[in-house]
XYZ file of C-alpha atoms in Angstrom:
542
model
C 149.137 179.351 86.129
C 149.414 180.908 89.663
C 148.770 178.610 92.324
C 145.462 178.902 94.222
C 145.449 179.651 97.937
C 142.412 179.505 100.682
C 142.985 182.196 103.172
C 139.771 181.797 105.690
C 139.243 184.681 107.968
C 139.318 188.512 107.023
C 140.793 189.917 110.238
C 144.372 190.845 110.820
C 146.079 188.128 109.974
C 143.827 187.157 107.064
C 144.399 190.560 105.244
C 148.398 190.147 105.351
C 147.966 186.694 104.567
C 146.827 187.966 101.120
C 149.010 190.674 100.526
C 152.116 188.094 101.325
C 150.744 184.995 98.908
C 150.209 188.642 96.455
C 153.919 189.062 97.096
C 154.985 185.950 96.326
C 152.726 185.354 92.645
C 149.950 183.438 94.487
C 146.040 183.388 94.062
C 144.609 184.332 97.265
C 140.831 183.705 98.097
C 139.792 185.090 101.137
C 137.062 183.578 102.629
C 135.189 185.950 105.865
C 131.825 184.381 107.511
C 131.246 188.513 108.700
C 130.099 191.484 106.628
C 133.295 192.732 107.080
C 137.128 193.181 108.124
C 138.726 193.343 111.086
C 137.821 190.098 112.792
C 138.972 190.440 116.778
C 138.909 194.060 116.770
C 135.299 195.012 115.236
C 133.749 195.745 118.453
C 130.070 194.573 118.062
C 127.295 194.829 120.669
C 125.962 190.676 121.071
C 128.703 188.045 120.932
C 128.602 185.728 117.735
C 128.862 182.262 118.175
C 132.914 180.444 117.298
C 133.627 184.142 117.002
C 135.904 186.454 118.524
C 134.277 189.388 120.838
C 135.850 192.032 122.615
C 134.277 194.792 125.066
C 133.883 198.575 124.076
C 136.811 199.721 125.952
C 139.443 197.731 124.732
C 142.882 199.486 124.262
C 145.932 197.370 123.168
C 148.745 196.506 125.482
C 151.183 197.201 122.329
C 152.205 200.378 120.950
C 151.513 201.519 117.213
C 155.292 201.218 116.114
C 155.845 197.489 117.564
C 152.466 196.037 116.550
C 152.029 198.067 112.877
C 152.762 195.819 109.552
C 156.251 195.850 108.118
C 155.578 198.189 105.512
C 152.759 200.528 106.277
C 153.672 202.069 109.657
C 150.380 203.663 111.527
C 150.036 207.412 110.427
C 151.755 209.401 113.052
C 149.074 211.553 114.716
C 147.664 207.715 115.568
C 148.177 207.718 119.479
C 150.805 205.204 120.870
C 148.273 202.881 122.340
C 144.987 202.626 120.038
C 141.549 201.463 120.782
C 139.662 198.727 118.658
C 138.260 201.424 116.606
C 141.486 203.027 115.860
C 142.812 199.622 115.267
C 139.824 198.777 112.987
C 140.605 202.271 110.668
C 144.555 201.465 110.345
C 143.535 198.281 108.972
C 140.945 198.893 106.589
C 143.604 201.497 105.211
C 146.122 199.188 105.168
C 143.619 196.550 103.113
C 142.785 199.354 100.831
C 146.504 200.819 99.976
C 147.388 197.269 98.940
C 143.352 196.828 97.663
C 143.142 193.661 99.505
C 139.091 193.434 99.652
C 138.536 192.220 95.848
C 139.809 189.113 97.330
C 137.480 188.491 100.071
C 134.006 186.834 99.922
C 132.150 188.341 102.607
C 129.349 185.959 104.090
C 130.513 182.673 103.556
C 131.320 180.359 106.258
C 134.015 177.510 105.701
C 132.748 174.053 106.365
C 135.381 171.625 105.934
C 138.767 171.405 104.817
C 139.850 168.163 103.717
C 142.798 166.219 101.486
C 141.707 165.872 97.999
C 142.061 161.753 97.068
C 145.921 162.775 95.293
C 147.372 164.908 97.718
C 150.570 163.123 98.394
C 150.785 164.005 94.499
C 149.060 166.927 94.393
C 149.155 168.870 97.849
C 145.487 169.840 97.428
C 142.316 171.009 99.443
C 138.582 170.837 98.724
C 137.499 173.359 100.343
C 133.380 173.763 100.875
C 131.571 177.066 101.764
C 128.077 178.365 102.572
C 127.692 181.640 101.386
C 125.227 184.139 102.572
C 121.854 182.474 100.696
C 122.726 178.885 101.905
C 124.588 178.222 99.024
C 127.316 175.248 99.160
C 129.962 174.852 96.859
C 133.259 172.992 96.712
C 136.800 174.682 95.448
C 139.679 173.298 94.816
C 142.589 174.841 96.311
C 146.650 174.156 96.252
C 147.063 175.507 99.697
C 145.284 176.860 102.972
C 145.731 179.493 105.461
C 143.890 179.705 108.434
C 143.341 182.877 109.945
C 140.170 182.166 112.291
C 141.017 183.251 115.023
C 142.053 182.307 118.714
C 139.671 184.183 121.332
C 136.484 182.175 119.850
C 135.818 179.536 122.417
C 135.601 180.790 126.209
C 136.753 178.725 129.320
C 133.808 178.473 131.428
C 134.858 176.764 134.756
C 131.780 176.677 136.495
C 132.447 173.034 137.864
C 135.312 174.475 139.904
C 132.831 176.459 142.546
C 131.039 174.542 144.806
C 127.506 175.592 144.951
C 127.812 178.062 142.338
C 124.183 176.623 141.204
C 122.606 178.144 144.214
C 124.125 181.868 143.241
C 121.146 184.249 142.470
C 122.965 187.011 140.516
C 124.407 187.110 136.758
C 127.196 184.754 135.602
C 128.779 185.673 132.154
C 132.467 185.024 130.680
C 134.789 188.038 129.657
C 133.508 187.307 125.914
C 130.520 188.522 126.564
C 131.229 191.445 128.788
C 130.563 194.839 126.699
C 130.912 197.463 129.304
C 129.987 198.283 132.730
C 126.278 199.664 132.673
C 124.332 196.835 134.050
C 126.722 196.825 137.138
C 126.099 200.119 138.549
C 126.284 200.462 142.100
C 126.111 196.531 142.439
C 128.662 194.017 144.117
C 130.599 192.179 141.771
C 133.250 189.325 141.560
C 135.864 189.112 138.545
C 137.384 185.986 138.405
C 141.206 185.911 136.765
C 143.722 187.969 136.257
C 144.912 188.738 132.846
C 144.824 191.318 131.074
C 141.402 191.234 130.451
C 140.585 190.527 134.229
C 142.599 193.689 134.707
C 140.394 196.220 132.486
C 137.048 194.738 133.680
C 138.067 195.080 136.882
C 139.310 198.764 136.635
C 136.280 199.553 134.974
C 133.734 198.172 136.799
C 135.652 199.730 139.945
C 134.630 203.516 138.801
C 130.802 202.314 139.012
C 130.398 199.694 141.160
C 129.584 199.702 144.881
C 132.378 197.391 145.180
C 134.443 195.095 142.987
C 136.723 192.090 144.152
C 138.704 190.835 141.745
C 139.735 187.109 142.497
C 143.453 184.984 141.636
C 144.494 181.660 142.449
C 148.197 183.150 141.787
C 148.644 186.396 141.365
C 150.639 188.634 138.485
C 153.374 191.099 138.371
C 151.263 194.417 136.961
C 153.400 196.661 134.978
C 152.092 199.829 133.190
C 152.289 200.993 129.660
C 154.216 203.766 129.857
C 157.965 204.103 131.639
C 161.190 205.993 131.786
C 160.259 209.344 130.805
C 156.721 208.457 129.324
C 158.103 206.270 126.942
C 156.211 203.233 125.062
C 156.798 200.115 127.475
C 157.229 197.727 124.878
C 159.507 200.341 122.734
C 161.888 200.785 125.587
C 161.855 196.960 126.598
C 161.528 194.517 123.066
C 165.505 195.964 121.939
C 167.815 193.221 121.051
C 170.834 194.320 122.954
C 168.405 194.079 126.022
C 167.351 190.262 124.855
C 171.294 189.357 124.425
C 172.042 191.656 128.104
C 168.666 189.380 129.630
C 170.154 186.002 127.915
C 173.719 186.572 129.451
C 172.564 186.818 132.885
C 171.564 184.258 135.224
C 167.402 184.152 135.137
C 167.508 183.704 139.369
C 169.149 187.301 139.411
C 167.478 188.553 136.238
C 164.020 187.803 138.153
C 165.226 189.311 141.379
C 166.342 192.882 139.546
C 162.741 193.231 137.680
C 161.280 192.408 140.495
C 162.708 194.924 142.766
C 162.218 196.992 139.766
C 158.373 196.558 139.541
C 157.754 196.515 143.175
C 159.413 200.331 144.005
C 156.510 201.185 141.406
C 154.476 199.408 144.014
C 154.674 196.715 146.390
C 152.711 193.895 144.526
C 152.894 191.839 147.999
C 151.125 195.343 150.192
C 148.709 195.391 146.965
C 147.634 191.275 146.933
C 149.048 190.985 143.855
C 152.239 189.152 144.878
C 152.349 186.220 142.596
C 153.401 182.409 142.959
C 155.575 182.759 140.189
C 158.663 184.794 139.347
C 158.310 187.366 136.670
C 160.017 185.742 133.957
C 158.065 182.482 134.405
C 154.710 184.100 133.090
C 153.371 186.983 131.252
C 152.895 190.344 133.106
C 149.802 192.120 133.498
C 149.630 195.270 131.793
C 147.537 197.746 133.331
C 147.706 201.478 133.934
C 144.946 202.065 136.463
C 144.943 198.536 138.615
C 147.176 199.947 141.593
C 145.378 203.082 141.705
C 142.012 201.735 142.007
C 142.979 199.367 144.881
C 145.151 202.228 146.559
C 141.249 204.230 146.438
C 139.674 201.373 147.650
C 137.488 200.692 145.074
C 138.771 197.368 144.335
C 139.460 194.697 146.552
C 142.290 191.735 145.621
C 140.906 187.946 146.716
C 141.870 185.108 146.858
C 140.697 182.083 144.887
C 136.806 181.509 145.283
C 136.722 178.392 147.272
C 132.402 178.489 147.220
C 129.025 179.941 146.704
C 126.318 180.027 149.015
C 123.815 181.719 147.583
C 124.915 185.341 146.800
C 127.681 184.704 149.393
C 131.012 184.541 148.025
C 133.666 181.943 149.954
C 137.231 182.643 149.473
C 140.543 179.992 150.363
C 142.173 182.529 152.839
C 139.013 182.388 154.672
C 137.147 185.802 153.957
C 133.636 186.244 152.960
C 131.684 188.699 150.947
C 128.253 188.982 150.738
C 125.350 190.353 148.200
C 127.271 189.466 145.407
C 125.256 190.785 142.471
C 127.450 188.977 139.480
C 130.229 186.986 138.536
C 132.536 187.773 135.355
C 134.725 184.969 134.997
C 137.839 185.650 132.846
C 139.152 182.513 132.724
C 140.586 182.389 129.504
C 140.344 180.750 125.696
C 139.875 177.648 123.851
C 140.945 177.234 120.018
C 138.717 174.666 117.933
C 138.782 174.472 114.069
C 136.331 172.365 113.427
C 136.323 172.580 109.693
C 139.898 170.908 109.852
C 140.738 167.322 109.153
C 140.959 165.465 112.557
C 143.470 163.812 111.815
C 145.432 167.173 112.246
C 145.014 167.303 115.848
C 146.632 164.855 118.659
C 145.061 164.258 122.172
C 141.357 164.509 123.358
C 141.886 168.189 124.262
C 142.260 168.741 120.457
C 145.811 170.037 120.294
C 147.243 170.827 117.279
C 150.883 170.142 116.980
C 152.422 172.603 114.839
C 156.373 172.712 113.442
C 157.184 176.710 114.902
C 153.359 177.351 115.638
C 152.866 177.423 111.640
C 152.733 174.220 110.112
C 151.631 170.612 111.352
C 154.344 168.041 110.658
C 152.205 164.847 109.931
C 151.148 166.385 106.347
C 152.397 164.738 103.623
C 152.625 168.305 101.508
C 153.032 171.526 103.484
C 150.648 172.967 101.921
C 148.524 174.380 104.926
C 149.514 176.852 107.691
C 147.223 177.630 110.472
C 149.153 181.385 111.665
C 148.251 183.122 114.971
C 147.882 180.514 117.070
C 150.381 181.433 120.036
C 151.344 183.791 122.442
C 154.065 185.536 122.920
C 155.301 189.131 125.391
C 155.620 190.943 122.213
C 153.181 192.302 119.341
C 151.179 189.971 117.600
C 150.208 191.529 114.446
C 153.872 191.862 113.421
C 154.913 188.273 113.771
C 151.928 186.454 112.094
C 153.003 188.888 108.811
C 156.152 186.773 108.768
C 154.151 183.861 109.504
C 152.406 184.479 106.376
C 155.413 185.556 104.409
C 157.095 182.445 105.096
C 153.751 180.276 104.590
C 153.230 181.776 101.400
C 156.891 180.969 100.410
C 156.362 177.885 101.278
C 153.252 176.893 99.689
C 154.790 178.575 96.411
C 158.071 176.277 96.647
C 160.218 178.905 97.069
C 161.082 177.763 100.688
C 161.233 173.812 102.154
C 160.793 172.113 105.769
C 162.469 169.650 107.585
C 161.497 165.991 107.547
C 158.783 165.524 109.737
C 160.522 163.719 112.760
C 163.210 166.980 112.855
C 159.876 168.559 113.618
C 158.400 166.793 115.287
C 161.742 166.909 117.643
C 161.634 170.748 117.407
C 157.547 170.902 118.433
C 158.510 168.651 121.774
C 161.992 170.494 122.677
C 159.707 173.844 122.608
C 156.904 172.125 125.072
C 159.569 170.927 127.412
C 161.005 174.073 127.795
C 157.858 175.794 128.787
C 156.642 173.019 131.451
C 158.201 174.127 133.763
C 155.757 177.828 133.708
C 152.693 176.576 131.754
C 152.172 172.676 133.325
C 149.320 172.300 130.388
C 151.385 170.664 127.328
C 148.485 172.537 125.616
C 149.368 175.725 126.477
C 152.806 175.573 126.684
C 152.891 174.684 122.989
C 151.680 178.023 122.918
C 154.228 180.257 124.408
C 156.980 182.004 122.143
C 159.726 183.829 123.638
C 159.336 186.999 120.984
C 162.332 188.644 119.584
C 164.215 184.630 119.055
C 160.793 183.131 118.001
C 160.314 186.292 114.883
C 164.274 185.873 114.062
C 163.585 182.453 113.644
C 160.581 182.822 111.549
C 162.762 186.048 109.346
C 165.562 183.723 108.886
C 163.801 181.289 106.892
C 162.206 183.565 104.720
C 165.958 185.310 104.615
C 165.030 188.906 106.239
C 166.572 188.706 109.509
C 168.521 191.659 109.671
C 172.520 190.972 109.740
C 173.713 193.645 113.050
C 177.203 193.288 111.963
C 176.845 194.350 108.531
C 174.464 196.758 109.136
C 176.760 198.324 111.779
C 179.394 198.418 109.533
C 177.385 199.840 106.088
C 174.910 201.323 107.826
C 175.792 202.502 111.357
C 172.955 204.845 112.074
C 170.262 202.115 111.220
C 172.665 199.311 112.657
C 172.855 201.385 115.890
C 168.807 201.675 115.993
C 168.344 198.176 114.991
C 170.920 196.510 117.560
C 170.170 199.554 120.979
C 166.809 200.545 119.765
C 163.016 198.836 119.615
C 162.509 195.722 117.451
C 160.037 197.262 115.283
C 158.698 195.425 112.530
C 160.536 197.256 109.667
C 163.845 195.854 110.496
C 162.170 192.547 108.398
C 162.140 194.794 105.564
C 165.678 196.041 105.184
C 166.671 193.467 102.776
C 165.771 189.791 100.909
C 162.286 189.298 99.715
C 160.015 191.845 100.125
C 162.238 194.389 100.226
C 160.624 197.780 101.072
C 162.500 201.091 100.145
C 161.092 202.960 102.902
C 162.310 200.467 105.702
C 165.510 202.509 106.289
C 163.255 205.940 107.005
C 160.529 203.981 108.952
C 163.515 203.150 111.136
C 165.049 206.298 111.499
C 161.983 208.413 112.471
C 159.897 205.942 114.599
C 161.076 207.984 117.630
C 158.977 210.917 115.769
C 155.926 208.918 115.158
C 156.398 208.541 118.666
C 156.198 212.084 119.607
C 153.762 213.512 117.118
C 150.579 212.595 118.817
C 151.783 214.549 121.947
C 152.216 217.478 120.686
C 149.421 219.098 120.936
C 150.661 222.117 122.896
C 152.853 224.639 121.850
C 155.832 225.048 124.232
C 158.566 227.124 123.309
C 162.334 225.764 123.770
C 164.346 227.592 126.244
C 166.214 230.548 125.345
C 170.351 229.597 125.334
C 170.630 233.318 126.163
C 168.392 233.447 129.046
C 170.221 230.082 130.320
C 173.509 231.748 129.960
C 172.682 234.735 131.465
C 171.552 232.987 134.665
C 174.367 230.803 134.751
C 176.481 233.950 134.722
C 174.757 235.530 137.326
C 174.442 232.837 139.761
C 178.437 232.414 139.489
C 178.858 236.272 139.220
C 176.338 236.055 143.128
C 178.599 233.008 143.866
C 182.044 234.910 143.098
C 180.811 238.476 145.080
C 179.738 236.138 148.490
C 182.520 233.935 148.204
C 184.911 237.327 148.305
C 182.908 239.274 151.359
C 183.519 236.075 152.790
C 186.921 236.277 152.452
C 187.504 239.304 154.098
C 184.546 239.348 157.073
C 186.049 235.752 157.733
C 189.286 237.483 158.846
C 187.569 240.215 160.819
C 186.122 237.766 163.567
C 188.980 235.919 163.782
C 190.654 238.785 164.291
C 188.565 240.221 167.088
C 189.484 239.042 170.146
């Protein structure tokens, strides 16, 4: 009899995490407290409560080829970079090709998660849900996935900003920012600079009298597209660039990107010059930021050192007044509340968890809570072989360390992102990409082997070792095998192009190109010669 698996939450990490325990012979029982898929990226227009929201004009920072599943690459008139909509319609086909949904109960809400009385034995869950009428009911499961989400429980630093209670105008977190209409031709402050900082501030720029957007310590802002229009993360995430970025010293690695990214722009002319060198945090991606403060639209603060009614106080000194509202995008909580508490360590609620998957004081590793870090690269991508190995995992097929070689592993990780991210919290979080997926392919045994590739295979090995690290290289070989890895590979540059060409151009004619080649050098040949012999003449004349 298969084994029995909870998989709570229906988004994008929830829907592979039911194809993969599919894969490996599981039972999966999806369990989504929505009407529907797509968790983070079904834009709707009033936040939910402990759910994920996201504002109308959201467009990922990752293109379609890095960020698509392992085996269902995006169709290729997708563009490069999609909006939540798109997003949303790639992965309600990808739940239909595989007919994911008959394993989803739609409107019913997990309530607790706890260690059946045998468990050391056993491995098991009760599991209790509310379904749509008010209904409870406990299940028994052998294993648990939790997909819920991270972007559910906003950072609302209001205690930070001194008089802040005597400020007249709106105050709302990114979470529940939607789009820009109520801030027409008003005054407003955005608070943080990530990504999401970024966007809202770009956007409110285009209809606001004025926008300031505010940092304690800056960011290094870097576009998505490069050398020759390419996909950033396409001509960046490459292995041979990892191994070229590895073998160099990180003081002179900094210095070169940063010279890089500031003959774009100077980030210091700009106030955007950060505290920190590049490779210490993650970049801001952002098409439109430099642009909008070279129009003079958007203004760069400092950190907001007071409030004074609608006057706005800043540390370097400078005030702004008739501020109309405040956006603060100061970031995310996690909290799983329907989780043993036993499972988390610290009063900030931190879960410790053996390579972000799997928390190393369980007895049976029989739950995996996937998604819960953050990394340069594409997300979607590297929860799949979260779940893959997970699923292999709960299934037997694959087996952890003992927990104090974990446990050593989870602190090594924190103490090597300190230094950038001086919350242990957030550190924990932080995954350096293309090592941290390897990692996570190894154990499930679908890393891809460069050297034998190179030699069996050179025109894959080639693309695999110089070229992007797109997500079908995890499907080249060992379980889960996909046939049409190898030609996923070999025409991603096309996918690539497709969605461009939406103009006819014809190619040059080689004729016409010859022809002018031989008449310039024919021209050439004819001066070069009446030079020859007027030269002579003036020499000659005196």
């Amino acid at each position: 009899m298969a084994k029995r698996v909870a998989v709570i939450g229906a988004g994008s990490s929830g829907l592979t995490s039911i194809k993969c325990c599919l894969d490996e012979g599981l039972e999966p029982v999806c369990f989504e407290s929505s009407d529907d898929i797509g968790g983070l990226w079904k834009f709707k227009e009033q936040p939910e409560a402990d759910r994920c929201s996201i504002y109308r004009s959201v467009i990922v920072n990752t293109s379609k080829e890095m960020m698509c599943y392992s085996d269902f690459p995006m169709p290729d008139h997708f563009p490069n970079y999609v909006n939540n909509s798109t997003l949303l319609q790639y992965i309600r086909l990808y739940a239909g090709h595989f007919n994911l949904l008959k394993h989803i109960h739609f409107q019913t809400t997990v309530r607790s998660v706890r260690q059946r009385p045998d468990f050391s034995n056993s491995g098991q869950w009760e599991v209790v849900t509310v379904d749509r009428d008010g209904r409870e009911e406990t299940h028994v499961f052998d294993g648990v996935l939790v997909c819920a989400g991270f972007y559910t429980q906003p950072i609302k630093p209001l205690s930070d900003f001194p008089g802040i209670d005597t400020f007249p105008g709106t105050i709302i977190h990114s979470w529940e920012y939607k789009d820009s209409d109520p801030y027409l031709g008003k005054r407003v402050v955005v608070i943080g600079i990530g990504n999401s900082g970024g966007d809202i501030a770009v956007e409110l720029s285009r209809v606001c009298e004025k926008t300031f957007l505010s940092t304690r310590k800056g960011a290094w802002v870097i576009g998505r597209v490069v050398d020759r229009g390419l996909p950033l993360d396409m001509m960046m995430m490459t292995r041979a660039r990892d191994l070229f970025y590895w073998l160099l010293p990180r003081a002179l690695l900094n210095l070169i990107l940063e010279r890089i990214l500031n003959q774009r722009f100077d980030h210091k002319l700009y106030g955007l010059q950060p505290v920190h060198r590049i490779l210490d945090q993650h970049v801001v991606i952002n098409d439109d930021l430099p642009g909008r403060i070279l129009l003079g639209d958007l203004a760069m603060k400092s950190n907001v050192q007071k409030f004074q009614g609608s006057t706005v106080f800043f540390d370097d000194g400078t005030v702004e007044e008739k501020i109309d509202a405040m956006i603060l995008c100061t970031g995310y909580d996690y909290k799983f509340p329907f989780l043993p508490t036993s499972l988390s360590s610290g009063s900030d609620g931190d879960l410790k968890l053996y390579r972000r998957i799997f928390p190393p004081s369980l007895e049976r590793p029989t739950l995996a809570i996937l998604g819960l870090f953050q990394t340069k690269g594409a997300i979607m991508p590297a929860v799949e072989l979260q779940a893959r190995w997970a699923s292999r995992v709960i299934a037997g097929l694959n087996h952890l360390p003992p927990a104090e070689k974990m446990n050593k592993s989870i602190e090594k990780d924190v103490q090597a992102n300190l230094k950038s991210y001086p919350s242990p919290k957030l550190a924990a979080l932080q995954v350096d990409h293309i090592p941290y997926i390897d990692s996570i392919a190894k154990e499930v045994g679908v890393r891809p082997n460069i050297a034998w590739l190179l030699l069996k295979d050179p025109a894959v090995g080639l693309r695999v070792f110089f070229g992007p690290c797109s997500p079908y290289q995890f499907r080249l070989n060992g379980p889960g095998h996909w046939s049409g890895a190898r030609q996923a590979i070999l025409t991603q540059w096309d996918r690539v192009a497709k969605p461009m060409k939406t103009r006819s151009i014809p190619e040059p004619s080689s004729f016409g190109l010859i022809s002018w080649l031989g008449l310039s050098g024919g021209a050439a040949l004819i001066f070069a010669l009446m030079a020859m012999q007027i030269i002579p003449l003036f020499l000659n004349s005196d």
